[in-house]
Amino acid sequence: MSDRRLPRLLQSPAVILLLIWMLIPLGMTLYFSFIRYVLNSLRRPEWTKPALSNWRGFGNYEFVLENKDFLLAIQNSLFIVCSILFLTVILGVLIAVLINKAFPGRGIVRVLLISPFFVMPAVNAVLWINMILDPVLGLQGLAVAGINDLISSLQNAPVVGWFFSLWPQFEPISFRATQTSAIAVIMMVTWQWTPFAVLIFMTSLQSEDQQQKEAAILDGAGAWSQFRFLTLPHLARPIAIVVMIQAIFHLSLYAEIEIVSRGNGNKNLPYLIGEFANNNIGAASATGIFAVILANIVAIFLLRMIGKTLME
Amino acid sequence: MAIVAQSSKYGRVSRATLAWVVGLLFFFPIFWMVLTSFKTDADAVKPEYLLFFQPTLENYLNMTENYDYWRFARNSVITAVFATIFALAVGIPCAYAMAFNPSRATKDVLMWMLSTKMLPAAAVLYPMTFLTKSMGLFDTHFLIIVVLMLINLPIVIWMLFTYFKEIPKEIIEAGQMDGVNTWGEIREILIPLAWGGIASTALLCFIFCWNEAYWTVRLTTTEAATLSKLIEGNRAPEGLFFGRLSAVSTAAVGPIVVLGWFCQKQLVQGLTFGAVK
């Protein structure tokens, strides 16, 4: 039995399957992005079938680049992803440091904290946009109504009534609107992914050099400088990994955006592709190629970092 | 450790309190969903019944009637279970070969597998719809099982690879001396030794399959629709059905959240591909 053939044979099903999975659909997307291809066209029925004779060159790319929705979608993708990254990393580091030391009930707090991560995205979005953020019936609406009631009853109170009559009535915010729907998505995804950041930072904190820390304390280092000069540098690598993994996941957010506002005001690239794909396949494919390029920029950095720790 | 214990009692108490507050805050939306699921639809939107109300099981009892819950749950279970089994069946031999007979290309193959995971799904949305419709696979269990298996295969192979690497090579080689063939090595030596690792890989794969919300929504209509599709289809109940929607949501995520509690550690390894230890 040859030493080389058998391992290859064992790996081949996985490799072949992934190769098919990657190459065929992506190849088709690439092909469609260079031809005129629409699902419905009364005037040009020949465009409704993919064919080389409908070759359009970079026409679809030009069309997409000139479409104002495309720029908005890129902007929005970046706005949503960067906001989530910023919030999850800051919250993640703070919470991980907070629960790194033992305290009564630490195990339970850990379980409470990690739970949001396992909630399926569709439930996450439905729960937040309805039960929590709804301007009338959700907790937000109820809270605002409660505060307004309290203020108006205090306005009739003796002595202090004049003071409260200066207060305005508060307006609840509708998170399905154009300006705010991206904020709702950011909130719900941050809620879901902060636990992930916490979990990774905590795992990493457990391998922090305790002796170094004790030496620092002996040298009179305060809590802040311990954090700044020991903990934070130790967390640099996990932070980079959390940022990149999340970037890859959040660049393809879909369910949350669909559920919150059906893309109203917060279209991202995957959502725009879905919209184009209702008719203009050429444009959807060109947008898809742009999405692949964007994801690859992040992925190259991530793969480099992971590659370093592999095989040690 | 005497030095670390220096912090004042006041500091420790406030720290513990803050940690509890943060934990409870993060859990609150889930708690709220579960609580609302025990209210009638009418009570669920009345401020006077915010915390104190007459609990009812009505929403859970009517889940079949209101949402046809069990059909979607059955689809979720079938697709997630078979996708996990197939991912392991393909992944175990592959990870075994990579861990015990690595070649110079192994590292590159692993990195390439990972890179397939980073391909944005939306980019291949139309080709997938087109191919599966023309092959008559659209909206079938088979298709969803295959897709779920493929998107999780890289993570499965990675996790198995990191577990298998911990096993001393000598044990496997001893088996080879005894004349056991490869299949026997995998079945009688590798699987019993790496049982814990394989189980947690399977658990994590199952969770990812269950929660998947792009392909399961875009490649199904009714036949193979999973719980993600069910919830997504009831996105805007306009406050009329908060009670029943909470119940069906709780039923959709409950089992997975509980499973998730048991594989926190593996999650770190699985999602960071072994880069954080």
Coordinates of C-alpha atoms in Angstrom, one line a residue:
Chain A
M1 CA 0.0 0.0 0.0
S2 CA 1.5 3.3 -1.0
D3 CA 1.9 5.9 1.6
R4 CA 0.7 8.8 -0.5
R5 CA -2.3 7.4 -2.3
L6 CA -4.4 6.5 0.7
P7 CA -4.4 9.9 2.5
R8 CA -5.3 11.5 -0.8
L9 CA -8.1 9.1 -1.3
L10 CA -9.5 9.9 2.1
Q11 CA -9.4 13.6 1.5
S12 CA -10.8 13.5 -2.0
P13 CA -14.5 13.4 -1.2
A14 CA -14.3 16.6 0.9
V15 CA -12.0 18.3 -1.5
I16 CA -14.1 17.4 -4.6
L17 CA -17.4 18.4 -2.9
L18 CA -16.0 21.8 -1.8
L19 CA -14.4 22.3 -5.2
I20 CA -17.8 21.8 -6.9
W21 CA -19.6 23.9 -4.4
M22 CA -17.1 26.8 -4.9
L23 CA -16.4 26.7 -8.6
I24 CA -19.7 25.9 -10.3
P25 CA -21.9 28.6 -8.8
L26 CA -19.1 31.2 -8.7
G27 CA -18.2 30.4 -12.3
M28 CA -21.8 30.9 -13.3
T29 CA -22.0 34.2 -11.5
L30 CA -18.9 35.3 -13.3
Y31 CA -20.4 34.3 -16.6
F32 CA -23.7 36.0 -16.0
S33 CA -22.0 39.2 -14.9
F34 CA -20.7 39.6 -18.4
I35 CA -23.9 38.9 -20.4
R36 CA -27.2 40.6 -20.7
Y37 CA -29.6 38.4 -18.7
V38 CA -33.0 39.4 -17.4
L39 CA -35.9 37.1 -16.3
N40 CA -38.7 39.1 -17.9
S41 CA -38.4 41.2 -21.0
L42 CA -41.2 41.7 -23.5
R43 CA -39.2 43.8 -25.9
R44 CA -36.0 41.7 -25.9
P45 CA -37.1 38.1 -25.3
E46 CA -33.6 36.9 -26.4
W47 CA -32.2 38.3 -23.1
T48 CA -34.2 36.0 -21.0
K49 CA -31.9 33.0 -21.7
P50 CA -28.3 33.0 -20.8
A51 CA -26.2 33.0 -24.0
L52 CA -22.8 34.1 -25.2
S53 CA -24.5 36.1 -28.0
N54 CA -25.8 38.4 -25.3
W55 CA -22.2 39.4 -24.3
R56 CA -22.1 42.7 -22.6
G57 CA -18.5 43.0 -21.5
F58 CA -18.2 45.2 -18.4
G59 CA -21.6 46.7 -19.1
N60 CA -23.2 45.2 -16.0
Y61 CA -20.4 46.4 -13.9
E62 CA -20.8 49.9 -15.2
F63 CA -24.6 49.7 -14.7
V64 CA -24.1 48.7 -11.1
L65 CA -21.5 51.3 -10.4
E66 CA -23.7 54.0 -11.8
N67 CA -26.7 52.8 -9.8
K68 CA -27.2 55.0 -6.7
D69 CA -28.5 52.0 -4.7
F70 CA -25.1 50.4 -5.1
L71 CA -23.1 53.2 -3.4
L72 CA -25.8 53.4 -0.7
A73 CA -25.6 49.6 -0.2
I74 CA -21.8 49.7 0.1
Q75 CA -22.0 52.6 2.5
N76 CA -24.6 50.9 4.5
S77 CA -22.8 47.6 4.6
L78 CA -19.7 49.4 5.9
F79 CA -21.7 51.5 8.4
I80 CA -23.5 48.5 9.8
V81 CA -20.4 46.2 10.0
C82 CA -18.1 48.9 11.5
S83 CA -20.6 50.0 14.1
I84 CA -21.2 46.4 15.2
L85 CA -17.5 45.7 15.3
F86 CA -16.8 48.8 17.3
L87 CA -19.6 48.1 19.8
T88 CA -18.9 44.3 20.2
V89 CA -15.2 44.8 20.7
I90 CA -15.5 47.5 23.3
L91 CA -18.3 45.8 25.2
G92 CA -16.6 42.4 24.8
V93 CA -13.3 43.6 26.3
L94 CA -15.1 45.4 29.2
I95 CA -17.3 42.5 30.0
A96 CA -14.6 39.9 29.7
V97 CA -12.3 41.8 32.1
L98 CA -15.3 42.3 34.4
I99 CA -16.1 38.6 34.7
N100 CA -12.6 37.3 34.5
K101 CA -12.1 37.3 38.3
A102 CA -14.1 34.8 40.4
F103 CA -17.3 36.0 42.0
P104 CA -20.4 34.3 43.4
G105 CA -22.5 32.9 40.6
R106 CA -19.9 33.4 37.8
G107 CA -20.9 30.2 36.1
I108 CA -24.6 31.4 35.9
V109 CA -23.6 34.8 34.6
R110 CA -21.5 33.2 31.9
V111 CA -24.5 31.1 30.8
L112 CA -26.8 34.1 30.8
L113 CA -24.3 36.1 28.8
I114 CA -23.6 33.5 26.1
S115 CA -27.3 32.7 25.5
P116 CA -28.1 35.4 22.9
F117 CA -25.4 33.9 20.6
F118 CA -27.5 30.7 20.1
V119 CA -30.7 32.5 19.2
M120 CA -31.5 32.0 15.5
P121 CA -31.1 35.3 13.5
A122 CA -34.7 35.3 12.4
V123 CA -36.0 35.0 16.0
N124 CA -33.5 37.7 17.1
A125 CA -34.9 40.2 14.6
V126 CA -38.6 39.4 15.1
L127 CA -38.1 39.6 18.9
W128 CA -36.3 42.9 18.8
I129 CA -38.3 44.8 16.2
N130 CA -41.7 43.7 17.6
M131 CA -41.6 42.9 21.3
I132 CA -38.8 45.3 22.3
L133 CA -38.6 48.2 19.8
D134 CA -42.1 48.6 18.5
P135 CA -43.0 52.3 19.0
V136 CA -46.5 51.6 20.3
L137 CA -46.8 48.0 21.6
G138 CA -43.2 47.1 22.2
L139 CA -41.4 47.8 25.5
Q140 CA -40.1 51.0 24.0
G141 CA -43.6 52.2 23.2
L142 CA -44.8 51.2 26.7
A143 CA -41.9 52.9 28.4
V144 CA -42.3 56.1 26.5
A145 CA -46.1 56.1 27.2
G146 CA -45.4 55.4 30.9
I147 CA -42.9 58.3 31.1
N148 CA -45.4 60.7 29.4
D149 CA -48.2 59.7 31.7
L150 CA -46.0 60.3 34.7
I151 CA -45.0 63.7 33.5
S152 CA -48.5 64.8 32.8
S153 CA -49.7 63.6 36.2
L154 CA -46.9 65.5 37.8
Q155 CA -47.9 68.7 36.0
N156 CA -51.0 68.8 38.1
A157 CA -49.1 68.3 41.3
P158 CA -48.9 71.2 43.8
V159 CA -45.7 73.2 44.2
V160 CA -43.6 71.3 41.6
G161 CA -46.2 71.2 38.9
W162 CA -44.9 74.4 37.1
F163 CA -41.5 72.7 36.8
F164 CA -42.9 69.6 35.0
S165 CA -45.1 71.7 32.8
L166 CA -41.9 72.8 31.1
W167 CA -41.1 69.2 30.1
P168 CA -42.0 68.0 26.6
Q169 CA -44.0 64.9 25.7
F170 CA -41.6 62.3 24.5
E171 CA -42.0 60.7 21.1
P172 CA -41.2 57.0 20.6
I173 CA -38.9 56.2 17.7
S174 CA -40.0 54.0 14.9
F175 CA -37.2 51.6 14.0
R176 CA -38.7 50.5 10.8
A177 CA -38.2 53.9 9.2
T178 CA -35.6 54.8 6.6
Q179 CA -33.3 56.7 9.0
T180 CA -33.4 54.3 11.9
S181 CA -33.7 50.8 10.6
A182 CA -30.0 50.4 10.3
I183 CA -29.7 51.3 14.0
A184 CA -32.2 48.6 14.9
V185 CA -30.1 46.0 12.9
I186 CA -26.9 47.2 14.7
M187 CA -28.6 46.9 18.1
M188 CA -29.8 43.4 17.6
V189 CA -26.6 42.0 16.0
T190 CA -24.5 43.7 18.7
W191 CA -26.7 41.9 21.3
Q192 CA -26.2 38.6 19.6
W193 CA -22.4 38.9 18.9
T194 CA -21.1 40.6 22.0
P195 CA -21.3 37.2 23.8
F196 CA -19.1 35.8 21.1
A197 CA -16.5 38.5 21.7
V198 CA -16.7 38.0 25.5
L199 CA -16.3 34.3 25.2
I200 CA -13.2 34.6 23.0
F201 CA -11.6 37.4 25.1
M202 CA -12.3 35.4 28.3
T203 CA -10.6 32.3 26.8
S204 CA -7.6 34.4 26.0
L205 CA -7.5 36.2 29.3
Q206 CA -7.2 32.8 31.1
S207 CA -3.8 32.4 29.4
E208 CA -2.6 35.8 30.6
D209 CA 0.7 35.8 32.4
Q210 CA -0.3 36.1 36.1
Q211 CA 3.3 36.4 37.3
Q212 CA 3.9 39.4 35.1
K213 CA 0.7 40.9 36.5
E214 CA 1.8 40.4 40.1
A215 CA 5.2 41.9 39.3
A216 CA 3.4 44.9 37.9
I217 CA 1.3 45.2 41.0
L218 CA 4.5 45.0 43.2
D219 CA 5.9 47.8 41.1
G220 CA 2.9 49.9 42.0
A221 CA 1.0 49.7 38.7
G222 CA -2.6 50.7 39.1
A223 CA -5.6 48.9 37.6
W224 CA -5.7 51.2 34.6
S225 CA -2.0 50.8 33.6
Q226 CA -2.2 47.0 34.2
F227 CA -5.1 47.0 31.7
R228 CA -3.5 49.4 29.3
F229 CA 0.0 47.8 29.2
L230 CA -0.6 44.2 30.0
T231 CA -4.2 43.1 29.3
L232 CA -4.8 45.1 26.1
P233 CA -1.6 44.0 24.3
H234 CA -2.4 40.4 25.3
L235 CA -5.8 40.8 23.7
A236 CA -4.5 42.3 20.5
R237 CA -4.5 39.1 18.6
P238 CA -8.0 37.8 19.7
I239 CA -9.4 41.3 19.0
A240 CA -8.0 41.1 15.4
I241 CA -9.5 37.6 15.0
V242 CA -12.9 38.7 16.4
V243 CA -13.0 41.7 14.1
M244 CA -12.2 39.7 11.0
I245 CA -14.5 36.7 11.7
Q246 CA -17.4 39.1 12.5
A247 CA -16.6 41.2 9.4
I248 CA -17.0 38.2 7.2
F249 CA -20.3 37.1 8.9
H250 CA -21.8 40.6 9.0
L251 CA -20.9 41.5 5.4
S252 CA -23.5 38.9 4.5
L253 CA -26.2 39.9 7.0
Y254 CA -29.6 39.2 5.4
A255 CA -32.4 37.9 7.6
E256 CA -32.2 40.8 10.1
I257 CA -32.4 43.4 7.3
E258 CA -35.3 41.6 5.6
I259 CA -37.2 41.4 8.8
V260 CA -36.6 44.9 10.2
S261 CA -37.6 46.9 7.1
R262 CA -37.4 44.8 4.0
G263 CA -34.3 46.8 3.1
N264 CA -36.0 50.1 3.5
G265 CA -33.2 52.5 4.3
N266 CA -30.7 49.8 5.2
K267 CA -30.0 47.8 2.1
N268 CA -26.6 46.1 2.2
L269 CA -24.9 44.3 -0.6
P270 CA -26.5 40.8 -0.1
Y271 CA -29.9 42.5 0.0
L272 CA -29.2 44.5 -3.1
I273 CA -28.2 41.3 -4.9
G274 CA -31.5 39.7 -3.8
E275 CA -33.4 42.7 -5.3
F276 CA -31.5 42.7 -8.6
A277 CA -32.0 38.9 -8.8
N278 CA -35.8 39.4 -9.0
N279 CA -35.2 40.4 -12.6
N280 CA -31.8 41.7 -13.7
I281 CA -29.5 38.7 -13.3
G282 CA -26.6 40.4 -15.0
A283 CA -26.6 43.2 -12.5
A284 CA -27.1 40.8 -9.5
S285 CA -24.1 38.8 -10.7
A286 CA -21.9 41.9 -11.1
T287 CA -22.9 43.0 -7.6
G288 CA -22.1 39.5 -6.4
I289 CA -18.6 39.7 -7.8
F290 CA -18.1 43.1 -6.0
A291 CA -19.3 41.4 -2.7
V292 CA -16.8 38.6 -3.3
I293 CA -14.0 41.1 -3.8
L294 CA -15.0 42.9 -0.6
A295 CA -15.1 39.7 1.4
N296 CA -11.8 38.6 0.0
I297 CA -10.0 41.7 1.2
V298 CA -11.0 40.8 4.8
A299 CA -10.5 37.1 4.3
I300 CA -6.8 37.4 3.2
F301 CA -5.9 39.0 6.4
L302 CA -7.8 36.5 8.5
L303 CA -6.3 33.5 6.7
R304 CA -2.8 34.9 7.2
M305 CA -3.3 35.2 10.9
I306 CA -4.8 31.7 11.2
G307 CA -2.1 30.3 9.0
K308 CA 0.5 31.4 11.4
T309 CA -0.9 29.3 14.3
L310 CA -1.6 26.3 12.1
M311 CA 0.8 23.3 12.4
E312 CA 2.5 24.5 15.6
Chain B
M1 CA -2.3 35.0 45.0
A2 CA -2.3 37.2 48.2
I3 CA -1.6 40.2 46.1
V4 CA -4.5 39.8 43.8
A5 CA -6.8 39.5 46.7
Q6 CA -5.8 42.9 47.8
S7 CA -8.8 44.7 46.2
S8 CA -11.2 46.1 48.8
K9 CA -14.4 44.3 49.8
Y10 CA -16.4 47.2 48.4
G11 CA -14.7 46.9 45.1
R12 CA -15.4 43.1 44.9
V13 CA -19.0 43.5 45.8
S14 CA -19.7 46.2 43.3
R15 CA -17.8 44.3 40.7
A16 CA -19.9 41.2 41.3
T17 CA -23.1 43.2 41.2
L18 CA -22.1 44.9 38.0
A19 CA -21.3 41.5 36.4
W20 CA -24.7 40.2 37.4
V21 CA -26.5 43.3 36.1
V22 CA -24.7 42.9 32.7
G23 CA -25.5 39.2 32.6
L24 CA -29.2 39.8 33.4
L25 CA -29.4 42.6 30.8
F26 CA -28.1 40.4 28.1
F27 CA -30.5 37.6 29.0
F28 CA -33.5 40.0 29.4
P29 CA -34.7 39.8 25.7
I30 CA -34.8 36.0 25.9
F31 CA -36.5 36.2 29.3
W32 CA -39.1 38.6 27.9
M33 CA -39.8 36.4 24.9
V34 CA -40.4 33.4 27.2
L35 CA -42.6 35.5 29.6
T36 CA -44.7 36.9 26.7
S37 CA -45.2 33.4 25.4
F38 CA -47.3 32.6 28.5
K39 CA -49.6 35.6 27.9
T40 CA -52.7 35.6 25.7
D41 CA -52.3 37.8 22.6
A42 CA -54.6 40.3 24.1
D43 CA -52.8 40.5 27.4
A44 CA -49.4 40.7 25.7
V45 CA -49.8 44.3 24.6
K46 CA -51.5 45.7 27.7
P47 CA -49.2 47.6 30.1
E48 CA -51.2 46.6 33.1
Y49 CA -50.2 42.9 32.5
L50 CA -46.5 43.7 31.9
L51 CA -45.2 41.5 34.7
F52 CA -48.2 40.1 36.5
F53 CA -50.8 38.2 34.5
Q54 CA -52.7 35.0 34.3
P55 CA -50.3 32.6 32.7
T56 CA -51.6 30.4 30.0
L57 CA -50.3 27.5 27.9
E58 CA -52.8 28.3 25.1
N59 CA -50.1 29.7 22.8
Y60 CA -48.1 26.5 23.0
L61 CA -51.1 24.3 22.6
N62 CA -52.3 26.1 19.5
M63 CA -48.8 26.2 17.9
T64 CA -49.8 23.5 15.3
E65 CA -53.0 25.3 14.5
N66 CA -51.5 28.8 14.3
Y67 CA -48.2 28.1 12.6
D68 CA -48.0 24.4 11.6
Y69 CA -45.0 24.5 13.9
W70 CA -44.3 20.8 14.0
R71 CA -43.9 20.5 10.2
F72 CA -41.2 23.2 10.2
A73 CA -39.6 21.8 13.3
R74 CA -39.5 18.3 11.7
N75 CA -37.8 19.8 8.6
S76 CA -35.3 21.6 10.8
V77 CA -34.5 18.4 12.7
I78 CA -34.2 16.3 9.6
T79 CA -32.0 18.7 7.7
A80 CA -29.8 19.6 10.6
V81 CA -29.3 15.9 11.7
F82 CA -28.5 14.5 8.3
A83 CA -26.3 17.5 7.3
T84 CA -24.3 16.9 10.5
I85 CA -24.1 13.1 9.9
F86 CA -22.9 13.6 6.3
A87 CA -20.5 16.4 7.3
L88 CA -18.9 14.0 9.8
A89 CA -18.9 11.1 7.4
V90 CA -16.9 13.2 4.9
G91 CA -15.0 15.2 7.4
I92 CA -13.6 12.4 9.7
P93 CA -11.6 10.5 7.0
C94 CA -10.4 13.8 5.6
A95 CA -9.3 15.2 9.0
Y96 CA -7.8 11.8 9.8
A97 CA -5.6 11.8 6.7
M98 CA -4.6 15.4 7.3
A99 CA -3.7 14.9 11.0
F100 CA -1.8 11.6 10.7
N101 CA -0.4 11.7 7.1
P102 CA 0.2 15.4 6.5
S103 CA 1.8 16.3 3.2
R104 CA 3.3 19.6 2.2
A105 CA 0.0 20.6 0.7
T106 CA -2.1 19.9 3.8
K107 CA -1.8 23.4 5.2
D108 CA -2.8 24.9 1.9
V109 CA -5.7 22.6 1.5
L110 CA -7.0 23.5 5.0
M111 CA -6.6 27.2 4.3
W112 CA -8.4 26.8 0.9
M113 CA -11.3 25.0 2.6
L114 CA -11.6 27.8 5.1
S115 CA -11.7 30.3 2.2
T116 CA -14.7 28.6 0.7
K117 CA -16.5 29.5 4.0
M118 CA -15.8 33.2 3.4
L119 CA -17.5 33.3 0.0
P120 CA -20.5 35.6 0.4
A121 CA -23.6 33.4 -0.1
A122 CA -25.5 36.2 -1.8
A123 CA -23.0 36.2 -4.7
V124 CA -24.1 32.8 -5.9
L125 CA -27.8 33.2 -5.1
Y126 CA -29.1 33.2 -8.6
P127 CA -26.9 30.4 -10.0
M128 CA -28.0 28.2 -7.0
T129 CA -31.6 29.0 -7.6
F130 CA -31.2 28.4 -11.3
L131 CA -29.3 25.1 -10.9
T132 CA -31.5 23.6 -8.2
K133 CA -34.7 24.6 -10.1
S134 CA -33.5 23.1 -13.4
M135 CA -32.4 19.9 -11.6
G136 CA -35.7 19.7 -9.8
L137 CA -34.0 19.9 -6.4
F138 CA -35.4 23.3 -5.3
D139 CA -37.3 23.1 -2.0
T140 CA -36.3 19.5 -1.2
H141 CA -34.9 18.1 2.0
F142 CA -32.0 16.6 0.0
L143 CA -30.9 20.1 -1.3
I144 CA -31.0 21.7 2.1
I145 CA -29.1 18.8 3.7
V146 CA -26.4 19.1 1.0
V147 CA -26.1 22.9 1.3
L148 CA -26.0 22.8 5.1
M149 CA -23.4 20.1 5.0
L150 CA -21.2 22.0 2.5
I151 CA -21.3 25.3 4.3
N152 CA -20.3 23.6 7.6
L153 CA -17.8 21.1 6.2
P154 CA -14.8 23.5 6.5
I155 CA -15.5 24.2 10.2
V156 CA -16.1 20.5 10.8
I157 CA -12.9 19.5 9.2
W158 CA -11.0 22.2 11.0
M159 CA -12.3 21.2 14.4
L160 CA -11.8 17.5 13.9
F161 CA -8.3 18.2 12.6
T162 CA -7.4 20.2 15.8
Y163 CA -8.8 17.4 18.0
F164 CA -7.1 14.6 16.0
K165 CA -3.7 16.4 16.1
E166 CA -3.7 16.0 19.9
I167 CA -3.8 12.2 19.6
P168 CA -0.2 10.7 19.7
K169 CA 0.7 9.3 16.3
E170 CA 2.2 6.2 17.9
I171 CA -1.2 4.9 18.9
I172 CA -2.4 5.0 15.4
E173 CA 0.8 3.5 14.1
A174 CA 0.6 0.7 16.7
G175 CA -2.7 -0.2 15.0
Q176 CA -1.0 -0.3 11.6
M177 CA 1.6 -2.8 13.0
D178 CA -1.2 -5.0 14.1
G179 CA -2.4 -5.2 10.6
V180 CA -5.6 -3.3 11.1
N181 CA -6.7 -1.6 7.8
T182 CA -7.5 2.1 7.5
W183 CA -11.2 1.7 8.0
G184 CA -10.5 -0.4 11.2
E185 CA -8.1 2.2 12.4
I186 CA -10.7 4.9 12.1
R187 CA -13.5 2.9 13.6
E188 CA -11.6 1.1 16.4
I189 CA -8.9 3.4 17.4
L190 CA -9.6 7.0 16.2
I191 CA -13.3 7.3 16.9
P192 CA -13.2 5.9 20.5
L193 CA -10.2 8.0 21.3
A194 CA -11.5 11.3 19.9
W195 CA -15.1 10.6 20.9
G196 CA -15.4 13.8 22.9
G197 CA -14.1 16.0 20.1
I198 CA -16.3 14.4 17.5
A199 CA -19.3 14.8 19.7
S200 CA -18.7 18.5 20.3
T201 CA -18.0 19.1 16.6
A202 CA -21.3 17.4 15.8
L203 CA -23.1 19.5 18.4
L204 CA -21.7 22.8 17.0
C205 CA -22.4 21.7 13.4
F206 CA -26.0 20.9 14.4
I207 CA -26.4 24.3 16.0
F208 CA -25.1 26.2 12.9
C209 CA -27.4 24.1 10.7
W210 CA -30.4 24.9 12.8
N211 CA -29.8 28.6 12.9
E212 CA -28.9 29.0 9.2
A213 CA -31.0 31.7 7.7
Y214 CA -29.9 32.4 4.2
W215 CA -30.1 29.3 2.1
T216 CA -32.9 27.8 4.1
V217 CA -35.0 30.8 3.4
R218 CA -34.0 31.4 -0.2
L219 CA -34.0 27.8 -1.5
T220 CA -37.3 26.6 0.0
T221 CA -40.9 27.5 -0.3
T222 CA -43.0 25.0 1.7
E223 CA -41.8 21.4 1.4
A224 CA -38.4 21.7 3.1
A225 CA -39.0 25.0 4.9
T226 CA -37.3 25.2 8.3
L227 CA -38.0 27.1 11.4
S228 CA -35.9 30.1 10.2
K229 CA -38.3 30.3 7.2
L230 CA -41.3 30.0 9.5
I231 CA -40.3 32.9 11.7
E232 CA -39.1 35.0 8.8
G233 CA -42.5 34.6 7.2
N234 CA -44.2 36.0 10.3
R235 CA -42.0 39.0 10.7
A236 CA -44.5 41.7 11.2
P237 CA -47.5 40.7 13.4
E238 CA -48.4 44.3 14.1
G239 CA -48.8 43.6 17.7
L240 CA -51.8 41.4 17.2
F241 CA -50.0 38.1 17.9
F242 CA -47.2 38.8 20.3
G243 CA -48.2 36.0 22.6
R244 CA -48.3 33.3 20.0
L245 CA -45.3 34.6 18.1
S246 CA -43.3 34.5 21.3
A247 CA -44.4 30.9 21.9
V248 CA -43.3 29.7 18.5
S249 CA -40.0 31.6 18.8
T250 CA -39.3 30.2 22.2
A251 CA -40.0 26.7 20.8
A252 CA -37.7 27.4 17.9
V253 CA -34.7 28.6 19.9
G254 CA -35.1 26.9 23.3
P255 CA -33.5 23.5 22.5
I256 CA -30.6 25.2 20.7
V257 CA -29.9 27.7 23.5
V258 CA -29.8 24.8 26.0
L259 CA -27.5 22.8 23.7
G260 CA -25.3 25.8 23.3
W261 CA -24.7 26.1 27.0
F262 CA -22.9 22.7 26.8
C263 CA -20.5 23.6 24.1
Q264 CA -19.2 27.1 24.9
K265 CA -15.6 26.0 25.0
Q266 CA -15.9 24.2 21.6
L267 CA -17.5 27.3 20.2
V268 CA -14.3 29.3 20.7
Q269 CA -12.2 26.6 19.0
G270 CA -14.7 26.1 16.2
L271 CA -15.3 29.7 15.3
T272 CA -11.7 30.9 15.6
F273 CA -10.3 27.8 13.8
G274 CA -8.0 27.1 16.7
A275 CA -6.4 30.5 16.5
V276 CA -7.4 31.4 20.1
K277 CA -6.6 29.0 22.9

